[in-house]
XYZ file of N, CA and C in Angstrom:
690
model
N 79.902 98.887 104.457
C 80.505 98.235 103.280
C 81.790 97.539 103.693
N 82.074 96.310 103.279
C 83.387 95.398 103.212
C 84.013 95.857 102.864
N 85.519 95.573 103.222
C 86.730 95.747 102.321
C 86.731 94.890 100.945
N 85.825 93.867 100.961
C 85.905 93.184 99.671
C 85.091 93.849 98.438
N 84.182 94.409 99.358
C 83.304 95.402 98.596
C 83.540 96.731 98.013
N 84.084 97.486 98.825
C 84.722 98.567 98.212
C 86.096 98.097 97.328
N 87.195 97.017 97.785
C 87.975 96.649 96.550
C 87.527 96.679 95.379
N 86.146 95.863 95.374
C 86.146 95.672 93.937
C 85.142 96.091 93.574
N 84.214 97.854 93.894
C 83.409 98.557 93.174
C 84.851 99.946 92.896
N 85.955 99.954 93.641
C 86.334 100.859 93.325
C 87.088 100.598 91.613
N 87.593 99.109 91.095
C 87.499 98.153 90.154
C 86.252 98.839 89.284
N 85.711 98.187 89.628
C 84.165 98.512 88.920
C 83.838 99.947 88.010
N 84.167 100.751 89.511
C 83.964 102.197 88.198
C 84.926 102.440 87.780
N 86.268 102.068 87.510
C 87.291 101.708 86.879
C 87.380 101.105 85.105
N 86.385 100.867 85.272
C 85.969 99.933 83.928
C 84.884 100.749 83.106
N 85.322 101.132 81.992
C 83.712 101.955 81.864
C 82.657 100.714 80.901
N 82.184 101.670 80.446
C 80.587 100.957 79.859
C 81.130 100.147 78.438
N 81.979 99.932 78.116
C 82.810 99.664 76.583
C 82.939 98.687 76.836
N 84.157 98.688 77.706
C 84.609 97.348 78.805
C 84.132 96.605 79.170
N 82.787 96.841 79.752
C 82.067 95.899 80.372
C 80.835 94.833 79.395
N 80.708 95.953 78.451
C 80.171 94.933 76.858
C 81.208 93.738 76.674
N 82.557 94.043 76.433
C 83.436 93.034 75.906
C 83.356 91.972 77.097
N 82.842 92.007 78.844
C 82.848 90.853 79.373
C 81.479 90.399 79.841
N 80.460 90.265 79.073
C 79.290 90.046 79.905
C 79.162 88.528 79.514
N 80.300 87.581 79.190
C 80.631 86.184 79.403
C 82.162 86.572 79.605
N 82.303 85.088 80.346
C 83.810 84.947 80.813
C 83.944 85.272 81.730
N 85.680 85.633 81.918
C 85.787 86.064 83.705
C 85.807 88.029 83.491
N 85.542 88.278 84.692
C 85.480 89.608 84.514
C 86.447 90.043 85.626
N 86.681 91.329 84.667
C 88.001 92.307 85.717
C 87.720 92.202 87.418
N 86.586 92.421 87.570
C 87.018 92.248 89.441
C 86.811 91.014 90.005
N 87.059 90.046 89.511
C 87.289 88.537 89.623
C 88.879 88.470 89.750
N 89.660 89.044 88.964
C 91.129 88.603 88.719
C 91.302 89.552 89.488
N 90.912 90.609 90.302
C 91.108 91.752 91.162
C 90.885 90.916 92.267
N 89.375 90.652 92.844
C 89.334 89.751 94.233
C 90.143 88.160 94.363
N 90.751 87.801 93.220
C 91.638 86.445 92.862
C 92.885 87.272 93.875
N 93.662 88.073 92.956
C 94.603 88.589 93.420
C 94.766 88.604 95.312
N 93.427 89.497 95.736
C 93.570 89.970 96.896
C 93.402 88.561 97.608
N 92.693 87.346 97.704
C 92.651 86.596 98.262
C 94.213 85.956 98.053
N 94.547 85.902 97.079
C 96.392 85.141 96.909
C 97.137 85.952 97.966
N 96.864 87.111 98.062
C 97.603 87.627 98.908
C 97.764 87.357 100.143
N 96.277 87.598 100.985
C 95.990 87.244 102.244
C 96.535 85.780 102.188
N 96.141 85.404 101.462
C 96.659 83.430 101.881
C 97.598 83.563 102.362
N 98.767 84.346 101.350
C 100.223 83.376 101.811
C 101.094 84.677 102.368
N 99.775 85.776 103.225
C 100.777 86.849 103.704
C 101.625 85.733 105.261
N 102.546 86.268 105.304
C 103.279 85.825 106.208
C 103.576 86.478 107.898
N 103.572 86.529 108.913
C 103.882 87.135 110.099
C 105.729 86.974 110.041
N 106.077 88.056 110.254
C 107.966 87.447 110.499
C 107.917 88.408 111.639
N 107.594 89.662 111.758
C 107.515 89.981 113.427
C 106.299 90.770 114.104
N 105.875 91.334 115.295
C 105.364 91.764 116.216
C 104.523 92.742 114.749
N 105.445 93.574 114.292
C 105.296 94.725 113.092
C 105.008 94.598 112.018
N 105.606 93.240 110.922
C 105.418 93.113 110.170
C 104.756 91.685 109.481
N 104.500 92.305 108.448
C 103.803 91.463 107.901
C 104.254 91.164 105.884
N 104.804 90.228 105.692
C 105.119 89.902 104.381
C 104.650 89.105 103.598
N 103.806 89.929 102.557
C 103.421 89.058 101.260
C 104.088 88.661 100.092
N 103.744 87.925 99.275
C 104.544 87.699 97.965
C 104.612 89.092 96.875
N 105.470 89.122 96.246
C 104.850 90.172 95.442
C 105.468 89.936 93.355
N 105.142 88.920 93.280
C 105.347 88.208 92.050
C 103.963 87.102 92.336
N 102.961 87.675 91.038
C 101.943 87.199 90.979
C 101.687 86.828 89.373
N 101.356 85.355 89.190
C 101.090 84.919 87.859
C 99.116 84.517 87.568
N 98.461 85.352 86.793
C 97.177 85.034 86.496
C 96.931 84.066 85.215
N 96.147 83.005 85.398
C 95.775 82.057 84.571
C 94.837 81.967 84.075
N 94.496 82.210 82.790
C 93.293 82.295 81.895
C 93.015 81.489 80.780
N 91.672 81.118 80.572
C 91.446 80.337 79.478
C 91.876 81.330 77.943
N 92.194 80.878 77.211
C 92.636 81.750 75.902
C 91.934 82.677 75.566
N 90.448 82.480 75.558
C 89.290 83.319 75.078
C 89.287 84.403 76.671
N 89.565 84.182 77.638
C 89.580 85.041 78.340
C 91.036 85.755 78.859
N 91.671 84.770 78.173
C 92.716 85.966 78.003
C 93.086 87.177 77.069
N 92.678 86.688 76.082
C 92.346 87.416 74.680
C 91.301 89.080 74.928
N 90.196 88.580 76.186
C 89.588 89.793 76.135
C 90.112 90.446 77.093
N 91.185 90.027 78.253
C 91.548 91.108 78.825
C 92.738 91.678 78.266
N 93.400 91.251 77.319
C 94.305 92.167 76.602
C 93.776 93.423 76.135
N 92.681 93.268 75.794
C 91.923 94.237 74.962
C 91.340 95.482 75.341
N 91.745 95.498 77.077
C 91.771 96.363 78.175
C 92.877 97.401 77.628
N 94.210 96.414 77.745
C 95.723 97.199 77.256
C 96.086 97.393 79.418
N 96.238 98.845 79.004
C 97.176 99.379 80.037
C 96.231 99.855 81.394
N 94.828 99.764 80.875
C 93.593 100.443 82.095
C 93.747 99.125 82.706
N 93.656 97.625 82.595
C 93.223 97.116 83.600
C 94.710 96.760 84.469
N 95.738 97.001 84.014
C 97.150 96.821 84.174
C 97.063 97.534 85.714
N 96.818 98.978 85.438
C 97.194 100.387 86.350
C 95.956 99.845 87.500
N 94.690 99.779 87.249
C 93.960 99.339 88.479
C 94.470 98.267 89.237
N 94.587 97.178 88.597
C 95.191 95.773 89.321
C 96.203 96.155 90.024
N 97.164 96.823 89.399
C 98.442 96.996 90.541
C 97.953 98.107 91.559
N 97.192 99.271 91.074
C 96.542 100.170 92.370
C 95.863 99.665 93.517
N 94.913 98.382 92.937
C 94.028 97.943 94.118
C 94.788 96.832 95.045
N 95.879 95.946 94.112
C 96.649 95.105 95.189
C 97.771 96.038 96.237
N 98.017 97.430 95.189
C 98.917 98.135 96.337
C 98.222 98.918 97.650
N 96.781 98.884 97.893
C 96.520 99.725 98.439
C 95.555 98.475 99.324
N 95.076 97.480 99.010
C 94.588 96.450 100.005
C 95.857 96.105 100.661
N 97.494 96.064 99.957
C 98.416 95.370 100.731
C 98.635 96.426 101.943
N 98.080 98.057 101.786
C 98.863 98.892 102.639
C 97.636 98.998 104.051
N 96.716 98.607 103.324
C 95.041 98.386 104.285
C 95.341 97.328 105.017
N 95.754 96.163 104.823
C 96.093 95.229 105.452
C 97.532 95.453 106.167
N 98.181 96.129 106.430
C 100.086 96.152 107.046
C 100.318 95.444 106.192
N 100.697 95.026 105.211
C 101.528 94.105 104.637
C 102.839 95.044 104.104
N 103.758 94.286 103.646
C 104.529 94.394 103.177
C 105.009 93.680 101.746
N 105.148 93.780 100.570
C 105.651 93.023 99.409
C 106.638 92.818 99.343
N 107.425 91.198 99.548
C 108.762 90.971 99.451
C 109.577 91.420 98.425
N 109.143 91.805 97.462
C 110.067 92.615 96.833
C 109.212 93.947 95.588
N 109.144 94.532 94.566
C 108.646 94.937 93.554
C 107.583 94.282 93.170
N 106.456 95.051 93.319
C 104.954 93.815 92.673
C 104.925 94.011 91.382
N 104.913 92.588 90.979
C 104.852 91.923 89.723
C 103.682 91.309 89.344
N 102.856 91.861 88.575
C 101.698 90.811 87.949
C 101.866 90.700 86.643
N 101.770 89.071 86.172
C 101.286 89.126 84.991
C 100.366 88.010 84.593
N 99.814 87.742 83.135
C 98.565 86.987 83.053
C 99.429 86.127 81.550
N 98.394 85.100 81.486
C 99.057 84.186 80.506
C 98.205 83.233 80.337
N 97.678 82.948 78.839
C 96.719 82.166 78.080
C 97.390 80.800 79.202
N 96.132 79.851 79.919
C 96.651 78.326 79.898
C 95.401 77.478 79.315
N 95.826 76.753 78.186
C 94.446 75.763 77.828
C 93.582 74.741 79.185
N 94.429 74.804 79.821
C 93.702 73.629 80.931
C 92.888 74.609 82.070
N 92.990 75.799 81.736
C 91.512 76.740 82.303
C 90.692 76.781 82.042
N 89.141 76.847 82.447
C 88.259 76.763 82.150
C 87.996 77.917 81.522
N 86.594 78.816 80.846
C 86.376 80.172 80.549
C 85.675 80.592 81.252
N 85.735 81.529 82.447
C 85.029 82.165 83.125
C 86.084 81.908 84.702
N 86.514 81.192 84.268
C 88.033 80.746 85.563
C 89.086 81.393 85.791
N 89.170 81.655 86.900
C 90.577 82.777 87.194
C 91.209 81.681 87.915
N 93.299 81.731 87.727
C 93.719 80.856 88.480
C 94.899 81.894 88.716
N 95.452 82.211 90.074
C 96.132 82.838 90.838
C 97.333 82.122 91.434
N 98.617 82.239 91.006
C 99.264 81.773 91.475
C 100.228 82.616 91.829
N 101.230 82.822 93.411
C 102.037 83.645 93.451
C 103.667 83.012 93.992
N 104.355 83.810 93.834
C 106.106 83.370 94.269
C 105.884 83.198 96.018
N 106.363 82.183 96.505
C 106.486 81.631 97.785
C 107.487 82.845 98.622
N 106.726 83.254 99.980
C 107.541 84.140 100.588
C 109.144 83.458 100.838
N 109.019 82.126 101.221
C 110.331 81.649 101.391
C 111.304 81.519 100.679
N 112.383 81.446 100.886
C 112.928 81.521 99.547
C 113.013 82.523 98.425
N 112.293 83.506 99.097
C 112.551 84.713 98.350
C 113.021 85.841 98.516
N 112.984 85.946 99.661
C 113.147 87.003 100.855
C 114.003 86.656 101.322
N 115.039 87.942 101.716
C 116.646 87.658 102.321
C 116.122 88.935 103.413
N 117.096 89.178 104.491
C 116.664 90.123 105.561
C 118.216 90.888 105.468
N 117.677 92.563 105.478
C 119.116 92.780 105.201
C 118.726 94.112 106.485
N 120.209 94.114 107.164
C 120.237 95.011 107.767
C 120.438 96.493 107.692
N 120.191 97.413 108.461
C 120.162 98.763 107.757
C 120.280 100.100 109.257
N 121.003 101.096 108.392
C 121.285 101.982 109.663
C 120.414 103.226 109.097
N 119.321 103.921 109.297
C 118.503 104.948 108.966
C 119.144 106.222 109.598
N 119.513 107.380 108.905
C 119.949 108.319 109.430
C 119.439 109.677 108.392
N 118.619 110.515 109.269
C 118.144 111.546 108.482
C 117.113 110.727 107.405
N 116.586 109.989 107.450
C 115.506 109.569 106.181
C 116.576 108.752 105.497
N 117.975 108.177 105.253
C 118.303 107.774 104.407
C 118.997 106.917 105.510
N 118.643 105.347 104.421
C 119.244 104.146 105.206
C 120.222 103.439 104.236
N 121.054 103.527 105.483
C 122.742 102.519 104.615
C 123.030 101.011 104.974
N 122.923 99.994 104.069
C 122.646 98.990 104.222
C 123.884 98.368 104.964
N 124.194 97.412 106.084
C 125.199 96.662 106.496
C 125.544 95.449 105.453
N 126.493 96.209 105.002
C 126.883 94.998 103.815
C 128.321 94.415 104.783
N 128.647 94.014 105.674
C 129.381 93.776 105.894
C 128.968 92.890 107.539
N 129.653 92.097 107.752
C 129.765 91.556 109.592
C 129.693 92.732 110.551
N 131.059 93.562 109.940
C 131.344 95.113 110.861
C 131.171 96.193 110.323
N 130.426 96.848 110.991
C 129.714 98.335 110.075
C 130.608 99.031 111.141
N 131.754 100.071 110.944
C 132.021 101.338 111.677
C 131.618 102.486 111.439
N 130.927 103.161 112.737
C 129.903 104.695 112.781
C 130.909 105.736 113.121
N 131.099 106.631 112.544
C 131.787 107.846 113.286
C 132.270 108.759 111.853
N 132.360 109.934 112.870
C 132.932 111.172 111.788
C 134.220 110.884 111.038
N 135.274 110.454 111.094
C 136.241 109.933 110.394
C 135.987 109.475 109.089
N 136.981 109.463 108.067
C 136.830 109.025 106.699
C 136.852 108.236 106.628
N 138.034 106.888 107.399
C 138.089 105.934 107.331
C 136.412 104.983 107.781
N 135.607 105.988 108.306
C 134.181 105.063 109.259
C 134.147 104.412 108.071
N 133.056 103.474 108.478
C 132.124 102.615 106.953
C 130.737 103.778 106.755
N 130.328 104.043 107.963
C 128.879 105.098 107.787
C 129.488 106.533 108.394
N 130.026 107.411 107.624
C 129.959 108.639 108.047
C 129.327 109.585 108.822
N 128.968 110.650 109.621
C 128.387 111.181 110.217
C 128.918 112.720 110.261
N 128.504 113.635 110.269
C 129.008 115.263 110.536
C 128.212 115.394 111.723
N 129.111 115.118 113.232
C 128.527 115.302 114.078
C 129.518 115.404 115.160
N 130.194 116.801 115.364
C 131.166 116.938 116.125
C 131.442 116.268 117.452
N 130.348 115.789 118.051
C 130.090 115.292 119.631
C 130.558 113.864 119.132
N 130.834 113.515 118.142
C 131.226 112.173 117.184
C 132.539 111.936 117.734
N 132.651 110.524 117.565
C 134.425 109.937 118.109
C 134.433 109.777 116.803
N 136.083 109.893 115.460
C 136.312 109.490 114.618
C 136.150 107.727 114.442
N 136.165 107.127 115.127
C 135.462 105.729 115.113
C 134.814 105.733 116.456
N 133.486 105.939 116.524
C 132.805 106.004 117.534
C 132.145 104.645 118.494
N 131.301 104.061 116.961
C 130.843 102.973 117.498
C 130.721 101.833 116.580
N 130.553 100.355 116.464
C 130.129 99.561 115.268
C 128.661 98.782 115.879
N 128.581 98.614 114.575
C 127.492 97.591 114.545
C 127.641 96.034 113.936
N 127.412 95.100 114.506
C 127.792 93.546 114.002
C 126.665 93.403 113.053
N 126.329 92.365 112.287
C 125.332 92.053 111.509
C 125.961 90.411 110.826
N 124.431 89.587 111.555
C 125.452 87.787 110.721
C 124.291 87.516 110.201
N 123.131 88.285 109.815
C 122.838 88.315 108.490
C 121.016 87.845 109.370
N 120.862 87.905 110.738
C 119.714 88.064 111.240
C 119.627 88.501 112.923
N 120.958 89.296 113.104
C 120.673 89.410 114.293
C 121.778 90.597 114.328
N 121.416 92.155 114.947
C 122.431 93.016 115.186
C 122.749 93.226 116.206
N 124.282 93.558 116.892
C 124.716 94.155 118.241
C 125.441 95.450 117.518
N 124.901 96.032 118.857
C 125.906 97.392 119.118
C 126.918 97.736 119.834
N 127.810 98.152 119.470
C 128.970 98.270 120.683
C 129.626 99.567 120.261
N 129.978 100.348 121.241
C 130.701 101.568 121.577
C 132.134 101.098 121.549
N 133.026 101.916 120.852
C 134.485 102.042 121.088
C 135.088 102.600 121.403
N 134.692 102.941 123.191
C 135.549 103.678 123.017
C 135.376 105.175 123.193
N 134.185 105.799 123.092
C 134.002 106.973 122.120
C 134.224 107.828 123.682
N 134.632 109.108 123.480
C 134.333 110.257 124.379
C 133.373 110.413 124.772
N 132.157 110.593 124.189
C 130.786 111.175 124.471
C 129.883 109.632 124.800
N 130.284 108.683 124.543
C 129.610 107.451 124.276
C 128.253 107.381 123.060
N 127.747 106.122 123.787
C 126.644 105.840 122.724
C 125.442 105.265 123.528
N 124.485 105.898 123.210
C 123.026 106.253 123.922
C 122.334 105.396 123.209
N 120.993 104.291 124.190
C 120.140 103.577 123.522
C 119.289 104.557 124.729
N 117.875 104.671 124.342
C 116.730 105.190 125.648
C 117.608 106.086 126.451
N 118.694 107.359 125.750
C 119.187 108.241 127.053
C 120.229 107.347 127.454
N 120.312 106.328 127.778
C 121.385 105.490 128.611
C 122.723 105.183 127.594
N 123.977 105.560 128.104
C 124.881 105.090 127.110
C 125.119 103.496 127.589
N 125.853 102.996 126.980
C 125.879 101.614 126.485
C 127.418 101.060 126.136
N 127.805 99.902 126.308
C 129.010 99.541 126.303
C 128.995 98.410 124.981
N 127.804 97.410 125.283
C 127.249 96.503 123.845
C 125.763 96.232 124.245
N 125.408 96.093 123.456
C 123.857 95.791 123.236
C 123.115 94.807 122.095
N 122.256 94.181 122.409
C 121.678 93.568 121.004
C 120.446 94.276 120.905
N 120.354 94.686 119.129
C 119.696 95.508 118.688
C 118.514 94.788 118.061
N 117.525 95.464 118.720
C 115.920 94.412 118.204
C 115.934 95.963 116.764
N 115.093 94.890 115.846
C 114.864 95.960 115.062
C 113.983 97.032 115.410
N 114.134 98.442 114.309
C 113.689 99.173 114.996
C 114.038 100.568 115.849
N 115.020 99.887 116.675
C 115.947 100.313 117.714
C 116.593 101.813 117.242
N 116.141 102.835 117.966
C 117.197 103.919 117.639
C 118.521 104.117 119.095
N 119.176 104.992 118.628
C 120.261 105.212 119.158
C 120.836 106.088 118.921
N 121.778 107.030 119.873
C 122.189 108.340 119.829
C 123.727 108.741 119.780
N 124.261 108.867 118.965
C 125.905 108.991 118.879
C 125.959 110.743 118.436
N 126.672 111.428 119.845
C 126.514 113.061 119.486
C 125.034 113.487 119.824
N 124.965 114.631 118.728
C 123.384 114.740 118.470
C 122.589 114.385 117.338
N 122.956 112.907 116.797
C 122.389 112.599 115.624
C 121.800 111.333 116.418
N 120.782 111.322 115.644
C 119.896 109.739 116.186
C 119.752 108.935 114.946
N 120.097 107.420 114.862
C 120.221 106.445 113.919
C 119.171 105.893 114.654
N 119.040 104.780 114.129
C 117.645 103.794 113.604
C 118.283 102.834 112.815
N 118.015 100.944 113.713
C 118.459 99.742 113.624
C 117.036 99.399 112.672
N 116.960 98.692 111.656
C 116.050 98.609 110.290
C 116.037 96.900 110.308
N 115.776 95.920 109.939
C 115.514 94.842 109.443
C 114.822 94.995 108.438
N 115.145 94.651 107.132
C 113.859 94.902 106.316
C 114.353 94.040 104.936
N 113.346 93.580 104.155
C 112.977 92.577 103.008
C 113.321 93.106 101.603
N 114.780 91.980 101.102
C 114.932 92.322 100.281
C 114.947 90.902 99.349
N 114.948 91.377 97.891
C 114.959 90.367 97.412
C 116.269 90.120 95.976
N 116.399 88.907 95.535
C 117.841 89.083 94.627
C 117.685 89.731 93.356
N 116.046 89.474 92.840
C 116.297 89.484 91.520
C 114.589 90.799 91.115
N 114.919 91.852 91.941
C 113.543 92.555 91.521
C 113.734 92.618 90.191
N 111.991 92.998 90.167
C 111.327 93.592 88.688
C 110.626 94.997 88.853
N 110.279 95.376 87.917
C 109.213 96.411 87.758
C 107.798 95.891 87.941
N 107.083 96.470 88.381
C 105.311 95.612 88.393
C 104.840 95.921 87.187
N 104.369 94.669 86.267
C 103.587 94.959 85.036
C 102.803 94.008 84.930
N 101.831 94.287 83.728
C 101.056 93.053 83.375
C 101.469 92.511 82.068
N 101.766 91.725 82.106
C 101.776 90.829 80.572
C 100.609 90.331 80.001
């Protein structure tokens, strides 16, 4: 069996026998389901080796009469649509540039039985923000100069006695990070090796004391939403 196939029988028994009376004309639920997944693949994007970024603000276009009957779904065909685009995007590596958003909207210049898929352009939507992962929790570089160390004054704190009170920083100009040591007593470890400066591919961990951080690149966007259907 296909991935296109199991997408959209898992759709299918999704829908019961009620449902499927109200579409035996028009477009039907795993049409605007395989619409979706093909919008996706189109305009998923490569940005590195790892990742992979799709849109994740999606607008569906329906003739009135077929928009009318998928309202009449309510909230069941809402919860599948966003289940099956979240779980083909995770089948595929993708990534969603920001909160997936679907919604649907009567257009007269649709045909009835016509699905029209349109989604938000990865460009232009997507900002790349840098990030220091420590213990499961990542602190974003909001700044040019991020300072690491046990001290109050650091920018990223640490409880890690083998720690210099300003140990080490990290640069960030908004697509490219270096690392540099200040300094520290114990230094600062990339692969075991301490380090004086370095440029940090994402990804990248590193060892200050006995705590290990993790260099992040990752997709954010200005203006998230919640994912719903309208």
């Amino acid at each position: 069996m296909g991935l296109l196939d199991s997408f959209e029988k898992g759709l299918e028994r999704a829908v019961n026998s009620a449902f499927a009376k109200t579409f035996r004309s028009g477009v039907q639920p795993v049409e605007i389901a395989s619409a979706l997944r093909r919008e996706a693949d189109t305009n998923a994007a490569v940005v590195s080796r790892d990742r992979i970024i799709t849109p994740s603000d999606y607008l569906v276009r329906l003739s009135p009469e077929d928009h009318e009957r998928m309202r009449a779904l309510g909230r069941a065909l809402h919860d599948e649509l966003f289940a099956l685009l979240t779980s083909h995007a995770r089948t595929q590596g993708y990534s969603f540039a920001g909160p997936l958003h679907i919604a649907t909207e009567a257009d007269e210049r649709v045909a009835t039985g016509v699905v029209r898929v349109t989604s938000s352009s990865v460009e232009g939507s997507v900002e790349w923000q840098g990030v220091v992962e420590i213990d499961g929790r990542r602190h974003p570089l909001t700044s040019a100069r991020t300072v690491i160390g046990r001290g109050s004054d650091a920018d990223i704190t640490i409880s890690d006695a083998g720690s210099s009170r300003r140990h080490a920083e990290i640069l960030w100009d908004g697509e490219r990070g270096m690392l540099r040591d200040l300094g520290s007593t114990n230094g600062t470890k990339v692969d075991g090796q301490k380090i004086r400066e370095i440029a940090l591919a994402p990804d990248t961990s590193f060892t200050i004391g006995r705590t290990e951080l993790t260099f992040h690149v990752v997709p954010v966007t200005a203006n998230p939403r919640r994912g719903a259907v309208q």
